Tab-separated table of C-alpha atoms in Angstrom:
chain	number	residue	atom	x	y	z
A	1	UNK	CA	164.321	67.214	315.390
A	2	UNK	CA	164.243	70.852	314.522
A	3	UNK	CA	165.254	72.006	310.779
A	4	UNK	CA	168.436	72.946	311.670
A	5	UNK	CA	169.908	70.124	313.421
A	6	UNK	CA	168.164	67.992	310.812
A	7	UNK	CA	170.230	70.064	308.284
A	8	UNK	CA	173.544	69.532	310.122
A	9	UNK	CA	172.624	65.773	310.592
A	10	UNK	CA	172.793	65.156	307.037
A	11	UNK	CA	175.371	67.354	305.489
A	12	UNK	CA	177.510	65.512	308.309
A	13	UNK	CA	175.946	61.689	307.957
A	14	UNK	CA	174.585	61.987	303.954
A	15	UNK	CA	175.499	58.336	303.481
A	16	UNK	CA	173.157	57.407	306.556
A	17	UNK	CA	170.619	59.341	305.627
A	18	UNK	CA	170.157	58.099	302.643
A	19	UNK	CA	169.981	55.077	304.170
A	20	UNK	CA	166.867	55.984	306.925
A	21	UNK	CA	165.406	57.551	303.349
A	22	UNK	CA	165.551	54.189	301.409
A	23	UNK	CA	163.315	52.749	303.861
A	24	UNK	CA	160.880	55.445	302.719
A	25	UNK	CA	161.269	54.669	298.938
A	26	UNK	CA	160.988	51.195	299.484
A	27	UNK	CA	157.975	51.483	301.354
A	28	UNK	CA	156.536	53.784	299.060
A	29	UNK	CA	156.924	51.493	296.217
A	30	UNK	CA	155.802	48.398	297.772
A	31	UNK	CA	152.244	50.212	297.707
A	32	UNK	CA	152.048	50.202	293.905
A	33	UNK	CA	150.537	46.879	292.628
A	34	UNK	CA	152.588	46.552	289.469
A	35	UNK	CA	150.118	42.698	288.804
A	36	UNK	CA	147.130	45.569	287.795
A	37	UNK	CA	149.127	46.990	285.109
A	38	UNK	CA	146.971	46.671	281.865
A	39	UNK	CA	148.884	49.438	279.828
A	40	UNK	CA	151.491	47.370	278.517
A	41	UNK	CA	150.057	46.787	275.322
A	42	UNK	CA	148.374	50.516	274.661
A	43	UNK	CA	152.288	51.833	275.691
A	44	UNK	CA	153.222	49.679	272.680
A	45	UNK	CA	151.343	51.308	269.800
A	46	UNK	CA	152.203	55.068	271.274
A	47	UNK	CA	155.786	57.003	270.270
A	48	UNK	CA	157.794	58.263	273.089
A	49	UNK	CA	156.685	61.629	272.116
A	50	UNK	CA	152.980	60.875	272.843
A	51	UNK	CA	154.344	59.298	276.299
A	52	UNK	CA	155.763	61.902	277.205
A	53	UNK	CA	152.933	64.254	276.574
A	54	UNK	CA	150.093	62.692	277.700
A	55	UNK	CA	151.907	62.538	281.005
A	56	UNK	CA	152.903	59.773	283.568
A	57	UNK	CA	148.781	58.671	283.997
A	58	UNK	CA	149.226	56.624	280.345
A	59	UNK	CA	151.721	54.118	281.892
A	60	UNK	CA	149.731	53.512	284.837
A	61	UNK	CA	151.370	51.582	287.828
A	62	UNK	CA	154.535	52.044	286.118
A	63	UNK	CA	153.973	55.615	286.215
A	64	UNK	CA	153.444	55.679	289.858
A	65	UNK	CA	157.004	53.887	290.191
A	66	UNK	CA	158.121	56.747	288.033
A	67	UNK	CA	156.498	59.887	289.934
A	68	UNK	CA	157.444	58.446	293.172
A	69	UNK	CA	161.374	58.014	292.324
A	70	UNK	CA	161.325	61.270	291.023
A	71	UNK	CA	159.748	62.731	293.643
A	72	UNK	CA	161.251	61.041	296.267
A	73	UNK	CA	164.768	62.022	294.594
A	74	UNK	CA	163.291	65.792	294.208
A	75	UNK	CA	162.962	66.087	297.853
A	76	UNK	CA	166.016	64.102	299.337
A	77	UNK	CA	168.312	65.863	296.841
A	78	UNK	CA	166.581	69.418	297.853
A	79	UNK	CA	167.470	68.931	301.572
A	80	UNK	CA	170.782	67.317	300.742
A	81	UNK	CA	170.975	70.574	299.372
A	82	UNK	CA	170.202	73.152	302.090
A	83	UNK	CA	172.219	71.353	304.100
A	84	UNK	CA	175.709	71.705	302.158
A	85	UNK	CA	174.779	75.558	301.867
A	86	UNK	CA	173.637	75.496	305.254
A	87	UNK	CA	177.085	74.499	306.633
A	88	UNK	CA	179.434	76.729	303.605
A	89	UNK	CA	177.773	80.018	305.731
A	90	UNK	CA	178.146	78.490	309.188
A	91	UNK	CA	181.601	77.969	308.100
A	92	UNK	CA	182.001	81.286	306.427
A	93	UNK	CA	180.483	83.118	309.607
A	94	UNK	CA	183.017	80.847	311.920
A	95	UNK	CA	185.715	82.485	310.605
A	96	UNK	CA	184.307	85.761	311.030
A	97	UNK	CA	185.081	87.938	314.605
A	98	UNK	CA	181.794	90.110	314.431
A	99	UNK	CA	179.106	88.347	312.873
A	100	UNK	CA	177.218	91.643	313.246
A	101	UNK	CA	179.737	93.252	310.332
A	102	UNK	CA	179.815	89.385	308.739
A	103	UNK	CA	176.373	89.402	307.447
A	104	UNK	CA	176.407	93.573	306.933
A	105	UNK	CA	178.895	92.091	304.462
A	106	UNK	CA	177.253	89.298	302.892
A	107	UNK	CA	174.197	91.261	302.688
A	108	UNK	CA	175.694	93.727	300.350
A	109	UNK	CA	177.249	90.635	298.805
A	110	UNK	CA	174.083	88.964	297.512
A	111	UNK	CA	172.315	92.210	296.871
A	112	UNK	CA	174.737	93.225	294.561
A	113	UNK	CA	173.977	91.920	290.641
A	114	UNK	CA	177.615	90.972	290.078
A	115	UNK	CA	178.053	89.980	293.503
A	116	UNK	CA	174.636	87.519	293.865
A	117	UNK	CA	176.118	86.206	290.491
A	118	UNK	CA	178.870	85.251	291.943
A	119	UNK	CA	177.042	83.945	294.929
A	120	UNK	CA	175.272	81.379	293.109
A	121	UNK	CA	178.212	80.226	291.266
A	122	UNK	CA	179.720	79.167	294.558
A	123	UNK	CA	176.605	77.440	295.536
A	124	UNK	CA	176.615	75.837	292.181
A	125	UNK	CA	179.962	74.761	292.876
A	126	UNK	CA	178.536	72.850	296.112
A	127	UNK	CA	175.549	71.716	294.662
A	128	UNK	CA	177.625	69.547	291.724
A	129	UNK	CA	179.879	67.842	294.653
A	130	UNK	CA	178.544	65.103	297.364
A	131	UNK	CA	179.098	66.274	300.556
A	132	UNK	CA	182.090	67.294	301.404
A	133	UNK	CA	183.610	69.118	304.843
A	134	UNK	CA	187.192	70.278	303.313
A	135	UNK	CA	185.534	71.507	300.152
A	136	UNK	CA	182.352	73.635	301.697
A	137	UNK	CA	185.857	75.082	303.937
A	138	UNK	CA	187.915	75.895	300.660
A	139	UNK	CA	184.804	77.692	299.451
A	140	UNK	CA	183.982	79.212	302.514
A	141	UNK	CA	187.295	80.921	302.191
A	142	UNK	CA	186.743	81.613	298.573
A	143	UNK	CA	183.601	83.122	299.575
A	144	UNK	CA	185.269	85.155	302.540
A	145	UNK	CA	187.728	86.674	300.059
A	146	UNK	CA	185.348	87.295	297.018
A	147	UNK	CA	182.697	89.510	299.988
A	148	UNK	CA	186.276	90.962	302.019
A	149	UNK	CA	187.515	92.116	298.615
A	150	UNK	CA	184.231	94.325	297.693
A	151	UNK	CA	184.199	95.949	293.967
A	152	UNK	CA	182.148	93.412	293.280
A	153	UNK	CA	181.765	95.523	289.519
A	154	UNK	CA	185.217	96.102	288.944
A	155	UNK	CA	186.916	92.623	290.260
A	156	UNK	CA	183.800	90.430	289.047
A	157	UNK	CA	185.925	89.293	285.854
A	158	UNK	CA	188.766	87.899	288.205
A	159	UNK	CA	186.465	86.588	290.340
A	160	UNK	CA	184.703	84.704	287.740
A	161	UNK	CA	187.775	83.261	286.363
A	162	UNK	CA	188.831	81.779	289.592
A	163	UNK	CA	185.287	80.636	290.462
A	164	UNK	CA	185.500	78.606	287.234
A	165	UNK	CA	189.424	77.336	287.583
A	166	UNK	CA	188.123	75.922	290.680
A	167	UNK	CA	185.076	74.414	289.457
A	168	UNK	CA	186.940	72.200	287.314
A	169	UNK	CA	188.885	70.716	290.278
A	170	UNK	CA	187.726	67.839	292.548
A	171	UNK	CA	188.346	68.613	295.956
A	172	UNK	CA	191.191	66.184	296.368
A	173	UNK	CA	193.021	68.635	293.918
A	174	UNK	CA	191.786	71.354	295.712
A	175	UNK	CA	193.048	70.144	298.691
A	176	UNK	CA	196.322	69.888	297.765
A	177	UNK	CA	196.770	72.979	296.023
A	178	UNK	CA	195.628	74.290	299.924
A	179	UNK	CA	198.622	72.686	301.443
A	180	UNK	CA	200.908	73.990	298.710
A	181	UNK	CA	203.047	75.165	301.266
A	182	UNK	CA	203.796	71.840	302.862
A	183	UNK	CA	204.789	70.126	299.499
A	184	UNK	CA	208.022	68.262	299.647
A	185	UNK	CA	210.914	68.375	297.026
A	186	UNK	CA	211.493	65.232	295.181
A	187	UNK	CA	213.679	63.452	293.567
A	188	UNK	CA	213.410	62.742	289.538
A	189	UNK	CA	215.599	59.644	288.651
A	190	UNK	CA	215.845	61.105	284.516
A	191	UNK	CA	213.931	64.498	283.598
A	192	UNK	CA	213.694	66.233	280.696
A	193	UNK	CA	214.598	69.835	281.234
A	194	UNK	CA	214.252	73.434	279.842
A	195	UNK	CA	216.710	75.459	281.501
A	196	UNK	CA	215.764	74.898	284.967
A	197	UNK	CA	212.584	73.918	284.060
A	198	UNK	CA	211.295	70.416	284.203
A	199	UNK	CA	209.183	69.767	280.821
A	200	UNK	CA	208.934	65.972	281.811
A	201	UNK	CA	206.291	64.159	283.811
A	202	UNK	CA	206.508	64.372	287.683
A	203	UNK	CA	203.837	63.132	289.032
A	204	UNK	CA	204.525	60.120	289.885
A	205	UNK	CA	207.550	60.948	292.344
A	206	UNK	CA	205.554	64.143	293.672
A	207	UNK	CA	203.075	61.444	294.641
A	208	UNK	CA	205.059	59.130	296.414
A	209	UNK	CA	206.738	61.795	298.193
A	210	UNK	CA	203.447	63.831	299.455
A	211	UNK	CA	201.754	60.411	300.438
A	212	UNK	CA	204.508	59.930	302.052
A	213	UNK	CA	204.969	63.181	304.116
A	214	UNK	CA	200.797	62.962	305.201
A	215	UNK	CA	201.558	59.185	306.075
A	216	UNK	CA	199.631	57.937	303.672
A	217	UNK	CA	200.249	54.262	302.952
A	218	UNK	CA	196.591	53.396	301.161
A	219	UNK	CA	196.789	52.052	297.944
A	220	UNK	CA	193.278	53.902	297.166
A	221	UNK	CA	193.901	57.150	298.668
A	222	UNK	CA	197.746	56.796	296.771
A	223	UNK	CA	195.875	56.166	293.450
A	224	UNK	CA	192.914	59.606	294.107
A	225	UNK	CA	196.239	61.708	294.965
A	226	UNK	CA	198.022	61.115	291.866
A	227	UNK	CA	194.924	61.465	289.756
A	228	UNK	CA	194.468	64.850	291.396
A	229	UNK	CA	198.433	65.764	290.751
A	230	UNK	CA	197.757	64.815	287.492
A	231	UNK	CA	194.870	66.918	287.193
A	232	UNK	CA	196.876	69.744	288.351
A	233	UNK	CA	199.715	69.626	286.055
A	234	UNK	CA	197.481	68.818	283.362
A	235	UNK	CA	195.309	72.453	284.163
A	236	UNK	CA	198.764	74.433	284.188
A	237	UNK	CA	198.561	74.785	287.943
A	238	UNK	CA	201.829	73.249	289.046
A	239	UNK	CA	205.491	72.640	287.435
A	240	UNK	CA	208.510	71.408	288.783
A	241	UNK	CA	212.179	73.013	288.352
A	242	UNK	CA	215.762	71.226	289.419
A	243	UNK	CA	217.220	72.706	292.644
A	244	UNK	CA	219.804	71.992	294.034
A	245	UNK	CA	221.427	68.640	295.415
A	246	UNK	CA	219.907	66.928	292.607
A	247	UNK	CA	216.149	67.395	294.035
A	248	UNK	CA	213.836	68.626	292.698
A	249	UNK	CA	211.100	71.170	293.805
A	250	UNK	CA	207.540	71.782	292.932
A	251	UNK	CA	205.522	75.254	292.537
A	252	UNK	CA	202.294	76.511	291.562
A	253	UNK	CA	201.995	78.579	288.669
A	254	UNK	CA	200.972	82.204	288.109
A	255	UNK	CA	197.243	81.100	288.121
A	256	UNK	CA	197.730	78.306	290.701
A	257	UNK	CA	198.946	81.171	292.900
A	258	UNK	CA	195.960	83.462	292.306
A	259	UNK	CA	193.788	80.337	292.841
A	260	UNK	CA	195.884	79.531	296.642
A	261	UNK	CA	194.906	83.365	297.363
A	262	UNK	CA	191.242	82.580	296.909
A	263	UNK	CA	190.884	78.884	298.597
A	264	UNK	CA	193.696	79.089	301.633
């Protein structure tokens, strides 16, 4: 299997191959003898401090358990890795006409100081979250924007401040925020008002009635919406005003707004 499609394999199938790669660890660790460990008692009379710098070697086979669950980690998390950025750019340069002009763009993008700093903020972005298909897509778009938009000097400030708005959101939240345009109205049995304004909670009945528009009748998946809603209201995102007939409707703020701009 080629780098590439072993790339693809596991940004698509991370839970299997960590998996295949436990066999690997497992095996790897079976081959230290842990009976021939005589260290024990010298670990005893040394501080953590000496430990730690007269290396791994001073706790003998428990250091090799040590160095080889590190490693092991280093280089299944490193691949895990490429592969996430590997599919944000495929995704990025599948919504792109002329890939030609595509990476002209992202070319200028990366070699630009305030434009490779915002580069790596996206990947940071990916690197914090597991694998994730609709979230490498949300950035892909942010990333589309950010390079489409150019004055990478004069917008970087914005940019920044929407990179790290979405950072703080799962991608359940982001998600939703996405499909702001498919949210339902809903109905608030007692509300506490400001003018039109709702100042009460709402998530509750904005999560019944989304789950319920998506079909959604798992408790689990129920319980990660309103958590994200939650989240959402709670980051001045969303808020909800009386309309009429006694419903109520939902919107996204001024920032939520600026935020849709960059992730839809």
């Amino acid at each position: 299997m080629d780098k590439k499609k072993k790339l693809e394999f596991i940004g698509k199938n991370t839970d299997q191959y960590l998996q295949i790669q436990k066999r690997t660890l497992e095996s790897r660790l079976d081959k230290i003898d842990l009976s021939k460990d005589k260290h024990a008692e010298i670990i005893k009379g040394e501080t953590l401090k000496n430990v730690r710098d007269k290396g791994l070697s001073l706790l003998g086979p428990m250091g090799d358990v040590i160095n080889t669950v590190i490693t092991w980690n280093d280089d299944i998390n490193q691949n895990i890795n490429e592969a996430k950025k590997m599919i944000l750019l495929e995704q990025y340069f599948t919504q792109s006409d002329e890939h030609s002009i595509a990476i002209q763009q992202l070319q200028s993008f990366i070699t630009n100081p305030q434009g490779n700093t915002l580069f790596n903020k996206i990947l940071r972005i990916v690197d914090d979250s597991p694998p994730d298909p609709e979230l490498t897509y949300h950035l892909s778009n942010v990333l589309k924007k950010i390079i489409e938009d150019g004055n990478f000097e004069e917008l970087f400030e914005k940019h920044k401040y929407a990179l790290g708005q979405i950072e703080r959101l799962t991608p359940q939240a982001i998600t939703i925020i996405a499909d702001y345009s498919n949210w339902p109205p809903i109905r608030l049995t007692t509300s506490i008002a400001f003018g039109p304004k709702v100042t009460s909670d709402f998530y509750m009945e904005f999560t019944t009635a989304y789950s319920q528009s998506k079909s959604i009748t798992d408790t689990n998946k129920i319980k990660r919406i309103q958590h994200s809603v939650v989240e959402i209201q709670n980051l001045g995102l969303m808020y909800a005003y009386r309309a009429e007939n006694d419903m109520t409707k939902c919107q996204l703020t001024d920032i939520g707004q600026e935020l849709l701009n960059y992730i839809n």
